[in-house]
Short mmCIF file of C-alpha atoms and ligand atoms in Angstrom, two decimals:
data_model
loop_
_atom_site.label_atom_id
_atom_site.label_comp_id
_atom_site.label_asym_id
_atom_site.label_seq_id
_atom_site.Cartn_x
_atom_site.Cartn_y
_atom_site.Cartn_z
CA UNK A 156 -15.09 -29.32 -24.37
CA UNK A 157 -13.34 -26.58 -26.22
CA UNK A 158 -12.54 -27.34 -29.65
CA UNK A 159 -8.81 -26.07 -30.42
CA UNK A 160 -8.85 -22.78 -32.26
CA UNK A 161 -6.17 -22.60 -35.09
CA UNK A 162 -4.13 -19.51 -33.91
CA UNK A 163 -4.94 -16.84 -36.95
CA UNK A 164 -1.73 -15.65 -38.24
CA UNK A 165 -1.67 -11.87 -38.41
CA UNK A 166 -4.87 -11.46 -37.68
CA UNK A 167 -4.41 -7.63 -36.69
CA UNK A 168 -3.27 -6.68 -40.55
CA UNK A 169 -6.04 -8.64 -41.61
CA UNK A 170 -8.35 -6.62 -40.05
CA UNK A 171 -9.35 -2.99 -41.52
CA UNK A 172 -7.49 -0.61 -40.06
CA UNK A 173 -8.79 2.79 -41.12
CA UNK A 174 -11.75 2.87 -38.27
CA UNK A 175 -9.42 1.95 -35.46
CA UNK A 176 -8.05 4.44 -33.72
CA UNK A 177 -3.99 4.43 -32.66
CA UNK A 178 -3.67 2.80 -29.57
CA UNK A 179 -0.83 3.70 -27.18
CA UNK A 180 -0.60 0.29 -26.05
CA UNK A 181 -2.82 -2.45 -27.75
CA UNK A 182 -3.64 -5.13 -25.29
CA UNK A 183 -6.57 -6.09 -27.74
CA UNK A 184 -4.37 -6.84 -30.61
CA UNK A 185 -2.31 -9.15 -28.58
CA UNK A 186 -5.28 -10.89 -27.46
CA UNK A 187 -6.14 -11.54 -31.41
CA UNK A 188 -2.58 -13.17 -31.38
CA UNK A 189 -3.29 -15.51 -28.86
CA UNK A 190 -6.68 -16.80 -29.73
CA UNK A 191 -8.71 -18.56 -27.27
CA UNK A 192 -5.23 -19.70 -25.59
CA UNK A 193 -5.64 -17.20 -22.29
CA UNK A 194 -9.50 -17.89 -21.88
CA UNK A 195 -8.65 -21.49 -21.62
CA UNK A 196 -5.94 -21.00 -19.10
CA UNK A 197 -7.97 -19.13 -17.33
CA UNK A 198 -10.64 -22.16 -16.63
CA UNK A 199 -8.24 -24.42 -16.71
CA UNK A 200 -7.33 -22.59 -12.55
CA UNK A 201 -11.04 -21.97 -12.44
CA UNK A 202 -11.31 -25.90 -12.27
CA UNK A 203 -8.89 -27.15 -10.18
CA UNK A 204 -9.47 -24.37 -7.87
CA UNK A 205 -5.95 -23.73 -6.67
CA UNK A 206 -6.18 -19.63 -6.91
CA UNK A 207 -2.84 -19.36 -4.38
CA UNK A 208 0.63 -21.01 -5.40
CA UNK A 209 -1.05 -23.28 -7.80
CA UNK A 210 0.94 -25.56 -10.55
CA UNK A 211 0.88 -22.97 -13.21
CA UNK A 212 2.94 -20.42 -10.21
CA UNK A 213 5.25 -22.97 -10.92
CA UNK A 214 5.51 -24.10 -14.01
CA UNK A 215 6.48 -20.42 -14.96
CA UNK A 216 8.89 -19.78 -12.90
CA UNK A 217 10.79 -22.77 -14.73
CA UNK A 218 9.59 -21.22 -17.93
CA UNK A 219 11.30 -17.83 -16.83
CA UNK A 220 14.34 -19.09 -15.57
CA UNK A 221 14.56 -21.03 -18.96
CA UNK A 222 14.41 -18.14 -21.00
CA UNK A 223 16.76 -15.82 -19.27
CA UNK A 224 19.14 -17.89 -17.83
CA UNK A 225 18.65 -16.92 -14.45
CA UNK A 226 19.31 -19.89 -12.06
CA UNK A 227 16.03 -19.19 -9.33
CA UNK A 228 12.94 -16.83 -10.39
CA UNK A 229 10.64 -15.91 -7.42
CA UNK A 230 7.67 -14.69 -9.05
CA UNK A 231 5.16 -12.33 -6.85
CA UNK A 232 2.33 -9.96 -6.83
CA UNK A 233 4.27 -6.91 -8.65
CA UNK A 234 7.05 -5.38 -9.18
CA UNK A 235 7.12 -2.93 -6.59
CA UNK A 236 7.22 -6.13 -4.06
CA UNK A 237 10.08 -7.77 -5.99
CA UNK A 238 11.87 -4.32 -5.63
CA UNK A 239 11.21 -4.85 -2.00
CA UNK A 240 11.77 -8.52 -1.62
CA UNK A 241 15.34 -7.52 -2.59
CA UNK A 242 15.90 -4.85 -0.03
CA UNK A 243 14.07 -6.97 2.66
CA UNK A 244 16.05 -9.89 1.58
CA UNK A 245 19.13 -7.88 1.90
CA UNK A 246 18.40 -6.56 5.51
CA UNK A 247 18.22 -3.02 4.46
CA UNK A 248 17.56 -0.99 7.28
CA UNK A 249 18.26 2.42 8.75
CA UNK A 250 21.33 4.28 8.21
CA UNK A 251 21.68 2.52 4.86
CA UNK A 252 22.09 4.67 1.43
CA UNK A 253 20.46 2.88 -1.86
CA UNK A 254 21.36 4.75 -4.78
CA UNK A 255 18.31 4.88 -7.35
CA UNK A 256 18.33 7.72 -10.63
CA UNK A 257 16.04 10.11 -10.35
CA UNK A 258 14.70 9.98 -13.79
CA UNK A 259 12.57 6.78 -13.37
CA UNK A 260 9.55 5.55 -11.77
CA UNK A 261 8.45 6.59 -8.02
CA UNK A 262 8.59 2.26 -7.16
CA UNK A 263 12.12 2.28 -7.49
CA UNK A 264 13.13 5.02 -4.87
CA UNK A 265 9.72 4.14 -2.76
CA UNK A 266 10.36 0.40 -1.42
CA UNK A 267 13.75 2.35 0.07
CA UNK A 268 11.77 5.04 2.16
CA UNK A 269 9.37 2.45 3.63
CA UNK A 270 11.90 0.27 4.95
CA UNK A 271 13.55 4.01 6.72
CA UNK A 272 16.49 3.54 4.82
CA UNK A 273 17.39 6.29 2.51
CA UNK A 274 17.69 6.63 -1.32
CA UNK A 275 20.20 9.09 -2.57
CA UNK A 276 19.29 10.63 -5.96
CA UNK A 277 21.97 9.86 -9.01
CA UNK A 278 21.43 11.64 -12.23
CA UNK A 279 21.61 9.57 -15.16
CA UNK A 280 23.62 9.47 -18.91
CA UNK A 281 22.34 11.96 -21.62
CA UNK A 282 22.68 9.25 -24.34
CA UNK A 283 21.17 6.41 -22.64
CA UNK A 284 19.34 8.12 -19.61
CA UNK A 285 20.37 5.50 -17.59
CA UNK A 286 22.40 5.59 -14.12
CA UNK A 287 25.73 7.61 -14.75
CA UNK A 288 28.70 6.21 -12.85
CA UNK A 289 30.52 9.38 -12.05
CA UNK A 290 27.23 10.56 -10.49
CA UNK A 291 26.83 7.30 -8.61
CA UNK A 292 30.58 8.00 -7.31
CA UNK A 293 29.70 11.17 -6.24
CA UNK A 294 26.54 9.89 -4.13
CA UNK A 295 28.70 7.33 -2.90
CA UNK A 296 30.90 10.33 -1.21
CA UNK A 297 27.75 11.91 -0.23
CA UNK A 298 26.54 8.97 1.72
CA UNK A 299 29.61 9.20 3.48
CA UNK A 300 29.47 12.45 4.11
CA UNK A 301 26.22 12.15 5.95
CA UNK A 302 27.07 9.54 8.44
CA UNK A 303 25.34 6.33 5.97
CA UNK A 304 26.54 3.50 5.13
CA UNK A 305 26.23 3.24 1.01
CA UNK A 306 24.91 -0.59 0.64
CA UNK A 307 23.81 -0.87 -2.77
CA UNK A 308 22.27 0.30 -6.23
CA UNK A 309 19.10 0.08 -7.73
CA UNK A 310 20.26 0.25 -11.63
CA UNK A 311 16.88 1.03 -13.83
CA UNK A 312 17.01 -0.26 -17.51
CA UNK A 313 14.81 2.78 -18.58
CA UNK A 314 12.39 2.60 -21.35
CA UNK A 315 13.54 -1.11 -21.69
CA UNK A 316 17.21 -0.18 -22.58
CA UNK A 317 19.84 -2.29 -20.02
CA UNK A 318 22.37 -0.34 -18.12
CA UNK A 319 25.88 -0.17 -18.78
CA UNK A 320 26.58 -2.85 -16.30
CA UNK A 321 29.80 -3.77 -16.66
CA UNK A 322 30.82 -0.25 -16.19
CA UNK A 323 28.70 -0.31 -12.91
CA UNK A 324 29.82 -3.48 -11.51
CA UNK A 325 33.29 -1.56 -11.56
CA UNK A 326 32.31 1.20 -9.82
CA UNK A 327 30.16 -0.98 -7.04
CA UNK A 328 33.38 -3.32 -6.86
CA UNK A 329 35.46 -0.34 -5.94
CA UNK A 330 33.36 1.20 -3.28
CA UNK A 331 32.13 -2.53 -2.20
CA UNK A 332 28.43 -1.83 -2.66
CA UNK A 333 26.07 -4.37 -4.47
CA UNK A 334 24.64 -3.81 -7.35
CA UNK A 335 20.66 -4.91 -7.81
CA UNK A 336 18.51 -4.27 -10.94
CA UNK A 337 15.31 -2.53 -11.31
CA UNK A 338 14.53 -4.57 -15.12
CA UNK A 339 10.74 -3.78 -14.76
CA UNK A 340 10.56 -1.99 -18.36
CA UNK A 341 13.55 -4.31 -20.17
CA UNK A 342 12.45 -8.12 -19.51
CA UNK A 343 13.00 -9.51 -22.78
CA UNK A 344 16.22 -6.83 -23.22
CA UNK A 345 19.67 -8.33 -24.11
CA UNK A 346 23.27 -6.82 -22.91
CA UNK A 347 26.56 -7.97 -24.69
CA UNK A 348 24.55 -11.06 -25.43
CA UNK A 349 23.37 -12.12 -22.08
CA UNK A 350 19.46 -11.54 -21.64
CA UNK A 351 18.24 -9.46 -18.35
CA UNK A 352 17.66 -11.60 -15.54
CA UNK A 353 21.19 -12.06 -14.40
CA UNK A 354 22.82 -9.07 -13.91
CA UNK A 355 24.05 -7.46 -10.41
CA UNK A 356 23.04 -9.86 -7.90
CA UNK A 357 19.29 -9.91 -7.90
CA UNK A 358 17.03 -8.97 -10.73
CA UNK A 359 13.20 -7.26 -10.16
CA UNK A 360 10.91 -7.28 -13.07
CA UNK A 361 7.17 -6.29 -13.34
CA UNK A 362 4.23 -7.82 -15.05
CA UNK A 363 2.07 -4.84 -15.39
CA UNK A 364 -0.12 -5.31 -18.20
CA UNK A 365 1.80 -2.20 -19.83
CA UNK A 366 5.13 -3.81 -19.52
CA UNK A 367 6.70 -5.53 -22.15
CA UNK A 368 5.46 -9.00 -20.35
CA UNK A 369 1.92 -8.64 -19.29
CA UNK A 370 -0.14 -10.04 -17.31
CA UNK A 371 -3.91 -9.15 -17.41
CA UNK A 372 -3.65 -7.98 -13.78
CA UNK A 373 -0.32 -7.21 -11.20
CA UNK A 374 2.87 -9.30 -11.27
CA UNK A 375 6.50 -9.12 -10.72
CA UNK A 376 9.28 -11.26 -9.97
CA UNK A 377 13.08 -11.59 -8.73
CA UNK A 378 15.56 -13.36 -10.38
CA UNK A 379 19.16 -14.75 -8.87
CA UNK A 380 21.81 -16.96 -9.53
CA UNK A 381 22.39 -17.03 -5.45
CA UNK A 382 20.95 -20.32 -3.73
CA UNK A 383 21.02 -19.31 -0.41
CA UNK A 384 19.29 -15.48 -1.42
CA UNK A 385 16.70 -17.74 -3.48
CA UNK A 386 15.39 -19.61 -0.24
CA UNK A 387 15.06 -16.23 1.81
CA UNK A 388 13.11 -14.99 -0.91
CA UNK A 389 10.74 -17.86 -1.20
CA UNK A 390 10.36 -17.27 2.58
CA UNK A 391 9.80 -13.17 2.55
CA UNK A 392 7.37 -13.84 -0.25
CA UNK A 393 4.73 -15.87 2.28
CA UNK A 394 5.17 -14.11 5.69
CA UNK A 395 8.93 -15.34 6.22
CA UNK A 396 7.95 -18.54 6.75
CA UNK A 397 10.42 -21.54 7.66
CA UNK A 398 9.62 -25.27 7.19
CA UNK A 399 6.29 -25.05 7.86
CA UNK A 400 2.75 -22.83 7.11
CA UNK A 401 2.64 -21.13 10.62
CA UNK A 402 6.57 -21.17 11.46
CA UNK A 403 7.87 -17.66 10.61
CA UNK A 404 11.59 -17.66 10.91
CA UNK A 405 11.57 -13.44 9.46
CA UNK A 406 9.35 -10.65 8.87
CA UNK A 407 7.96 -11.40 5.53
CA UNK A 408 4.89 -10.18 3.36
CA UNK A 409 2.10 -11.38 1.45
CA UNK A 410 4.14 -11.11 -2.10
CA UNK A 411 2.17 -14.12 -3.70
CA UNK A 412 0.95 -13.95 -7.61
CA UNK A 413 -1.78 -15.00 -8.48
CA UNK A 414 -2.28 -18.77 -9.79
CA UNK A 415 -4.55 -17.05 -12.85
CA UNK A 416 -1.93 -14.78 -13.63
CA UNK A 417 0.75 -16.90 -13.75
CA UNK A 418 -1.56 -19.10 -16.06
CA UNK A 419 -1.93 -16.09 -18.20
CA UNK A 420 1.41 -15.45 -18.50
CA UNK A 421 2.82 -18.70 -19.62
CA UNK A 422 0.25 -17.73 -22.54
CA UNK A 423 1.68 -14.73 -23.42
CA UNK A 424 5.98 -15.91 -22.17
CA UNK A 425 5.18 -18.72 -25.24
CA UNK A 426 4.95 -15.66 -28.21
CA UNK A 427 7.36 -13.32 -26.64
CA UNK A 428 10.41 -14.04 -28.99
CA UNK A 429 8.04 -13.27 -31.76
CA UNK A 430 6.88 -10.02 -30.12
CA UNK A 431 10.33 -9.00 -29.14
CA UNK A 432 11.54 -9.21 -32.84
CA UNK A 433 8.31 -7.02 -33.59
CA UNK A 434 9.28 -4.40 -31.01
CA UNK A 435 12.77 -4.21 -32.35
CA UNK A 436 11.70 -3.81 -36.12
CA UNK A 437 8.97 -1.24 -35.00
CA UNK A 438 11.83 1.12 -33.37
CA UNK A 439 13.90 0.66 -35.90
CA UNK A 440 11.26 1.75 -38.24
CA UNK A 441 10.53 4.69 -36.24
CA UNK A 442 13.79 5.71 -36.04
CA UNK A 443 14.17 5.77 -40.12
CA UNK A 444 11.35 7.84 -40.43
CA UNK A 445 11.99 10.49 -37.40
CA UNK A 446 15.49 10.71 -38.99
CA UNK A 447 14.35 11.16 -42.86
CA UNK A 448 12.60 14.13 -42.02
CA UNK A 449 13.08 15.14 -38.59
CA UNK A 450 16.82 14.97 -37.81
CA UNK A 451 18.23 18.08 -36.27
CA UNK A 452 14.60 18.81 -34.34
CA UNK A 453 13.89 15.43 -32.64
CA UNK A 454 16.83 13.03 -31.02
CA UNK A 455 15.39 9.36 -31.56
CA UNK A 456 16.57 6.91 -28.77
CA UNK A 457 20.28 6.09 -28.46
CA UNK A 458 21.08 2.47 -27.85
CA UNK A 459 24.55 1.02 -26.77
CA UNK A 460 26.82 -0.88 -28.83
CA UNK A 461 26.22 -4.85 -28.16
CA UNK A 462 22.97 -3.91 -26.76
CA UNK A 463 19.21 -5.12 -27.35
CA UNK A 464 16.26 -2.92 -25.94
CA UNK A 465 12.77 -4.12 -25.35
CA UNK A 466 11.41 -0.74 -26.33
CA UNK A 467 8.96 -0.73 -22.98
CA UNK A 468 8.61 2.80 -24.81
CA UNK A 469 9.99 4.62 -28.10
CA UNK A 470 10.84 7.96 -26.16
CA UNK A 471 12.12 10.48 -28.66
CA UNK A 472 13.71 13.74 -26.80
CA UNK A 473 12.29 17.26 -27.99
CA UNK A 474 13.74 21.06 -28.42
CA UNK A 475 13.03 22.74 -25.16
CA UNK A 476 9.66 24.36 -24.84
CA UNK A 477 8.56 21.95 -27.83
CA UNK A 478 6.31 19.47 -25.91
CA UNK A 479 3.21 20.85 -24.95
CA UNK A 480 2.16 22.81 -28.53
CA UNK A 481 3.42 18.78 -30.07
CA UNK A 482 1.06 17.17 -27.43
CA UNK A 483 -1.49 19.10 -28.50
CA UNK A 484 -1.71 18.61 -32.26
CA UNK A 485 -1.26 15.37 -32.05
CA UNK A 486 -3.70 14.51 -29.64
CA UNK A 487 -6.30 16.87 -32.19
CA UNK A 488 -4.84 14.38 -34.76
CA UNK A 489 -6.26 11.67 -32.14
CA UNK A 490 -2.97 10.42 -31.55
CA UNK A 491 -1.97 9.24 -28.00
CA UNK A 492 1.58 9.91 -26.39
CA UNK A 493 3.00 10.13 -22.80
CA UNK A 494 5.50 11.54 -20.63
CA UNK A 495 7.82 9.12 -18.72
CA UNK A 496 8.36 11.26 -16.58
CA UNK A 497 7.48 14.84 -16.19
CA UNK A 498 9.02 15.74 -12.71
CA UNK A 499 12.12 13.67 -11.23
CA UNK A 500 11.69 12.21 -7.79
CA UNK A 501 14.32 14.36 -6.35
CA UNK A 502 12.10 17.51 -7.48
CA UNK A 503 8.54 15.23 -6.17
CA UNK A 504 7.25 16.84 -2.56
CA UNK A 505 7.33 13.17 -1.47
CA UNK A 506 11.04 12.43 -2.31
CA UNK A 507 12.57 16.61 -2.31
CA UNK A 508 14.07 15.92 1.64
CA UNK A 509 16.14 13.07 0.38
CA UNK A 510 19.95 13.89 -0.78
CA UNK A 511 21.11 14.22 -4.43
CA UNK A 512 24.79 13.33 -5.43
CA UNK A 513 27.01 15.73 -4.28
CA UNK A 514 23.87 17.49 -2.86
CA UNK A 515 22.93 19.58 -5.78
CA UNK A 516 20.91 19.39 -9.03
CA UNK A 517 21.11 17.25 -11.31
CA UNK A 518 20.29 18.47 -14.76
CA UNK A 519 20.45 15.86 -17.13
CA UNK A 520 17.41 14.40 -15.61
CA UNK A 521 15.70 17.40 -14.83
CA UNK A 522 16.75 18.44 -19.13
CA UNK A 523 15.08 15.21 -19.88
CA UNK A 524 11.76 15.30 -17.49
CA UNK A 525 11.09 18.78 -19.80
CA UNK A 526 11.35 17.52 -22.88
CA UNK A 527 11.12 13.54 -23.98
CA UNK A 528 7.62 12.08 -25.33
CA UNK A 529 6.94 8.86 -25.64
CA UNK A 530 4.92 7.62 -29.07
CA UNK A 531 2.22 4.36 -29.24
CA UNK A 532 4.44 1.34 -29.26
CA UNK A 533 3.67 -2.12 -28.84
CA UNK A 534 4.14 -5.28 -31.53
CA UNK A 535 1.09 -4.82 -33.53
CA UNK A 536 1.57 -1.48 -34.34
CA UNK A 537 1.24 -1.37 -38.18
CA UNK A 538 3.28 0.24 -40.79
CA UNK A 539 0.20 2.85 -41.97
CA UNK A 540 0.11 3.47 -38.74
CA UNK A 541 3.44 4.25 -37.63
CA UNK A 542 3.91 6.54 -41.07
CA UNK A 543 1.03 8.07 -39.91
CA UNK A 544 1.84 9.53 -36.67
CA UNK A 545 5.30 10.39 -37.61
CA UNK A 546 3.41 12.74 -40.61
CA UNK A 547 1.61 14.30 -37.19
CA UNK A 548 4.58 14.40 -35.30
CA UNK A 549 6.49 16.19 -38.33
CA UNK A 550 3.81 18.58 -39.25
CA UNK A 551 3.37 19.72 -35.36
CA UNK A 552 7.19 19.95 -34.85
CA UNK A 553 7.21 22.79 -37.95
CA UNK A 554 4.20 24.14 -36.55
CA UNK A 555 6.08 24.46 -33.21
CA UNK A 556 8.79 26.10 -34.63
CA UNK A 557 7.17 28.53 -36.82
CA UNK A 558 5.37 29.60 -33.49
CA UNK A 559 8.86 29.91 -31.98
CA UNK A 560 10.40 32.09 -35.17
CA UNK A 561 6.98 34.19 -34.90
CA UNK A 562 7.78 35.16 -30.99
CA UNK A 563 11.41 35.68 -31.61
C1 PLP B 752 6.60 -0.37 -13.48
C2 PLP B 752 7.82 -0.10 -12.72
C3 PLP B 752 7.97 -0.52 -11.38
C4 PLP B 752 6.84 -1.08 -10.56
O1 PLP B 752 6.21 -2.20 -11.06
P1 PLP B 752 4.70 -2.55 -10.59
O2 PLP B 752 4.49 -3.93 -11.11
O3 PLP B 752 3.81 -1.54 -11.19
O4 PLP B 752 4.69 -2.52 -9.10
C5 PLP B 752 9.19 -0.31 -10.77
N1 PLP B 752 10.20 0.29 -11.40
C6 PLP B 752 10.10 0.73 -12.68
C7 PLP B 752 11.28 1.37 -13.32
C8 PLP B 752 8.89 0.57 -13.37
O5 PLP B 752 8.79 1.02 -14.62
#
C-alpha cells in the first residue's frame, strides 16, 4: 500500500536555488508539485493491465471536455494525428487548398502534403504573429487562380496566444471555407472569455511534454461541438472502424493514446488552473522588467484586447542582426533560449514548391524567423531567476549594440 503523500506546497522555492541551473522548461519542478500523484497513476494501469483505451482514456476526455467547454474530445497519440484526424475526417483530398501561416511548426502544413492536398502559405500579423486575414484573402484568390478548390484553414494560436477568430470566421464565412484550429501551444488560452477548445469547427491540441499540458510521453487530441464529426473521429482514430473491432467502414489510423498517458495527464489537467495563473504572472513579470530597462531595443509579446495566452513560450522580438551575439552571452551566462522558428516553411526545401499568397514573399514572417528568441518559461520559474536572466539579456543587448556602433 502507498501511504498518501501530503502534496508539499511550494516545494520548488523551498528548495535552494543558487546550484540549480535555469531550466528552459522544468519538467522536474512540476513533478515536485505533484508528489507521488503520477507514480501512482502510473501503477494504478500497470495493475489492471488495460495499456489500450483503458478507463483513465476515458475518464479524461470527460475531464477535458469539462474544462473547455467543448461538447466531444477525441484524445489520440499526438498532435500531429489530431491535425490529421481533422483533415481525414474532413475528406481532404487532392485538388484541395488548406491555408496554414508559415511562421509555425512543420506539423501544421505537413498532415496537408501527406494526404496530396496542398497547403498554401499565409503570412501572419506583426503584433500577434498570428494568421493575417488580408493575407488569407489573398491565398484564397491564389487557390483559385491555380485550378484548387480553397476548403479550409488551419489557424495556429502561436506561442500559446489565440487567433483573432472572430475576424477569421468572417473572412472563412465570406469565401465559404471552414475554419479548423491548430491550439497545440494555447490549451489552457482564453479568447473574449471563451477557453480554446471550441473555436472554428474542430480543435487539435498536443500533449507534448513541452506543451503547456504535458504528458510524460506523445499525446494530442480534437475537440468539437459537431456530433456527427465526433463519431467519424472516434472511428478514424482505430482503423475507421464501424460497429464492430474488424468492421472498417473508412480508411482510418492507429491514432490511439496511451492508457498511461492519459492516466498521467488527469494528474497534471487537476493543477492546471494553478499553473495557468503562474504562467500569466511570470509573463507579466517579464514583461515589467524587459520594459524598465529594455524598451526601445527589445519588443516584449503583444497580446489582444479580451485575450488570455498560455505563454507555450515568452518570445520577445530583437533588432535585426541582434540574435546570434545575444545567444551567445547568454548561453556563456548558462542561460538557455530558443528559436521558434528560424526558417519559415515556405523558405524549408521540403515545403519551398508549395504556393505563398499571392505567390510572393511574405516578410512579416520571414522579419520574424530572423529575429524573435524565446526565454525559459514554465510555472516554477522563480523571481531570482527571472531578474536574473533579464540582467543577461540586458547586459548582452548593450554589448550587441556597442559592437554595432563600433562597425558603423
Ligand atoms: C507541437 C505542435 C504540433 C505537433 O504536435 P505533436 O504532439 O508534437 O505531434 C503541431 N502544431 C503546432 C503549432 C505545434 O506547436
Amino acid at each position: 500500500m502507498f501511504a498518501k503523500k501530503e502534496i508539499t506546497k511550494n516545494p520548488v522555492k523551498m528548495q535552494k536555488q543558487p546550484a540549480k541551473k535555469i531550466a528552459f522548461i522544468d519538467l522536474q519542478a512540476q513533478k515536485i508539485r505533484l508528489g507521488n500523484r503520477v507514480e501512482e497513476a502510473v501503477l494504478r494501469v500497470l495493475e489492471h493491465g488495460h495499456y489500450i483505451m483503458g478507463p483513465e482514456v476515458f475518464t479524461l476526455e470527460k475531464s477535458l471536455s469539462e474544462f473547455c467547454g467543448a461538447k466531444h474530445t477525441i484524445t489520440c497519440a499526438n498532435g500531429t494525428d489530431a491535425l490529421m484526424l481533422i483533415l481525414m475526417a474532413k475528406e481532404v483530398k487532392a485538388k484541395d487548398a488548406i491555408f496554414v501561416p508559415s511562421f509555425t511548426f512543420a506539423a501544421t502544413a505537413e498532415v496537408v502534403a501527406l494526404l496530396g492536398a496542398t497547403p498554401i502559405f499565409v503570412d501572419v500579423l506583426p503584433n500577434t504573429y498570428n494568421i493575417d486575414p488580408n493575407s488569407l484573402e489573398e491565398g484564397v484568390k491564389t487557390a483559385k487562380k491555380l485550378g484548387l478548390h480553397p476548403k479550409g484553414v488551419f489557424a495556429v494560436d502561436l506561442y500559446g496566444q489565440p487567433a483573432d477568430y472572430d475576424l477569421l470566421q468572417n473572412v472563412c464565412h465570406s469565401f465559404n471555407i471552414e475554419l479548423w484550429a491548430d491550439a497545440a501551444q494555447s490549451f489552457g488560452a482564453e479568447y473574449k472569455g471563451i477557453k480554446v477548445g471550441t473555436f472554428g469547427e474542430c480543435t487539435a491540441t498536443s500533449f507534448y511534454p513541452a506543451k503547456p499540458l504535458g504528458c510524460f510521453g506523445d499525446g494530442g487530441a480534437v475537440f468539437t461541438n459537431d456530433d456527427a464529426l465526433a463519431e467519424i473521429l472516434i472511428s478514424l482514430r482505430v482503423h475507421g472502424q464501424g460497429h464492430h473491432k474488424y468492421d472498417n467502414v473508412r480508411i482510418g489510423m492507429n491514432g490511439r493514446m496511451d492508457t498511461i498517458q492519459a492516466a498521467i495527464l488527469i494528474e497534471k489537467l487537476s493543477i492546471f488552473s494553478e499553473e495557468i495563473s503562474k504562467r500569466q504572472a511570470i509573463a507579466a513579470r517579464y514583461t515589467t522588467l524587459i520594459n524598465s530597462t529594455l524598451m526601445g531595443l527589445i519588443d516584449t509579446p503583444y497580446i489582444l484586447p479580451e485575450t488570455k495566452s498560455i505563454f507555450a513560450q515568452y518570445t520577445i522580438l530583437l533588432k535585426q542582426n541582434y540574435r546570434e551575439s545575444i545567444i551567445k552571452t547568454m548561453t556563456a551566462h548558462d542561460i538557455p533560449t530558443a528559436v521558434h522558428y528560424p526558417k519559415t516553411l515556405h523558405q524549408q526545401p521540403a515545403y519551398q514548391h508549395y504556393p505563398t499568397a499571392g505567390q510572393k514573399d511574405l516578410p512579416v514572417s520571414e522579419d520574424l524567423a530572423s529575429r524573435v528568441l524565446s526565454l525559459p518559461m514554465h510555472p516554477y520559474l522563480s523571481p531570482q531567476c527571472q531578474e536574473k536572466i533579464v540582467q543577461v539579456l540586458q547586459e548582452s543587448c548593450k554589448k550587441t549594440a556597442a559592437q554595432f556602433q563600433e562597425v558603423e
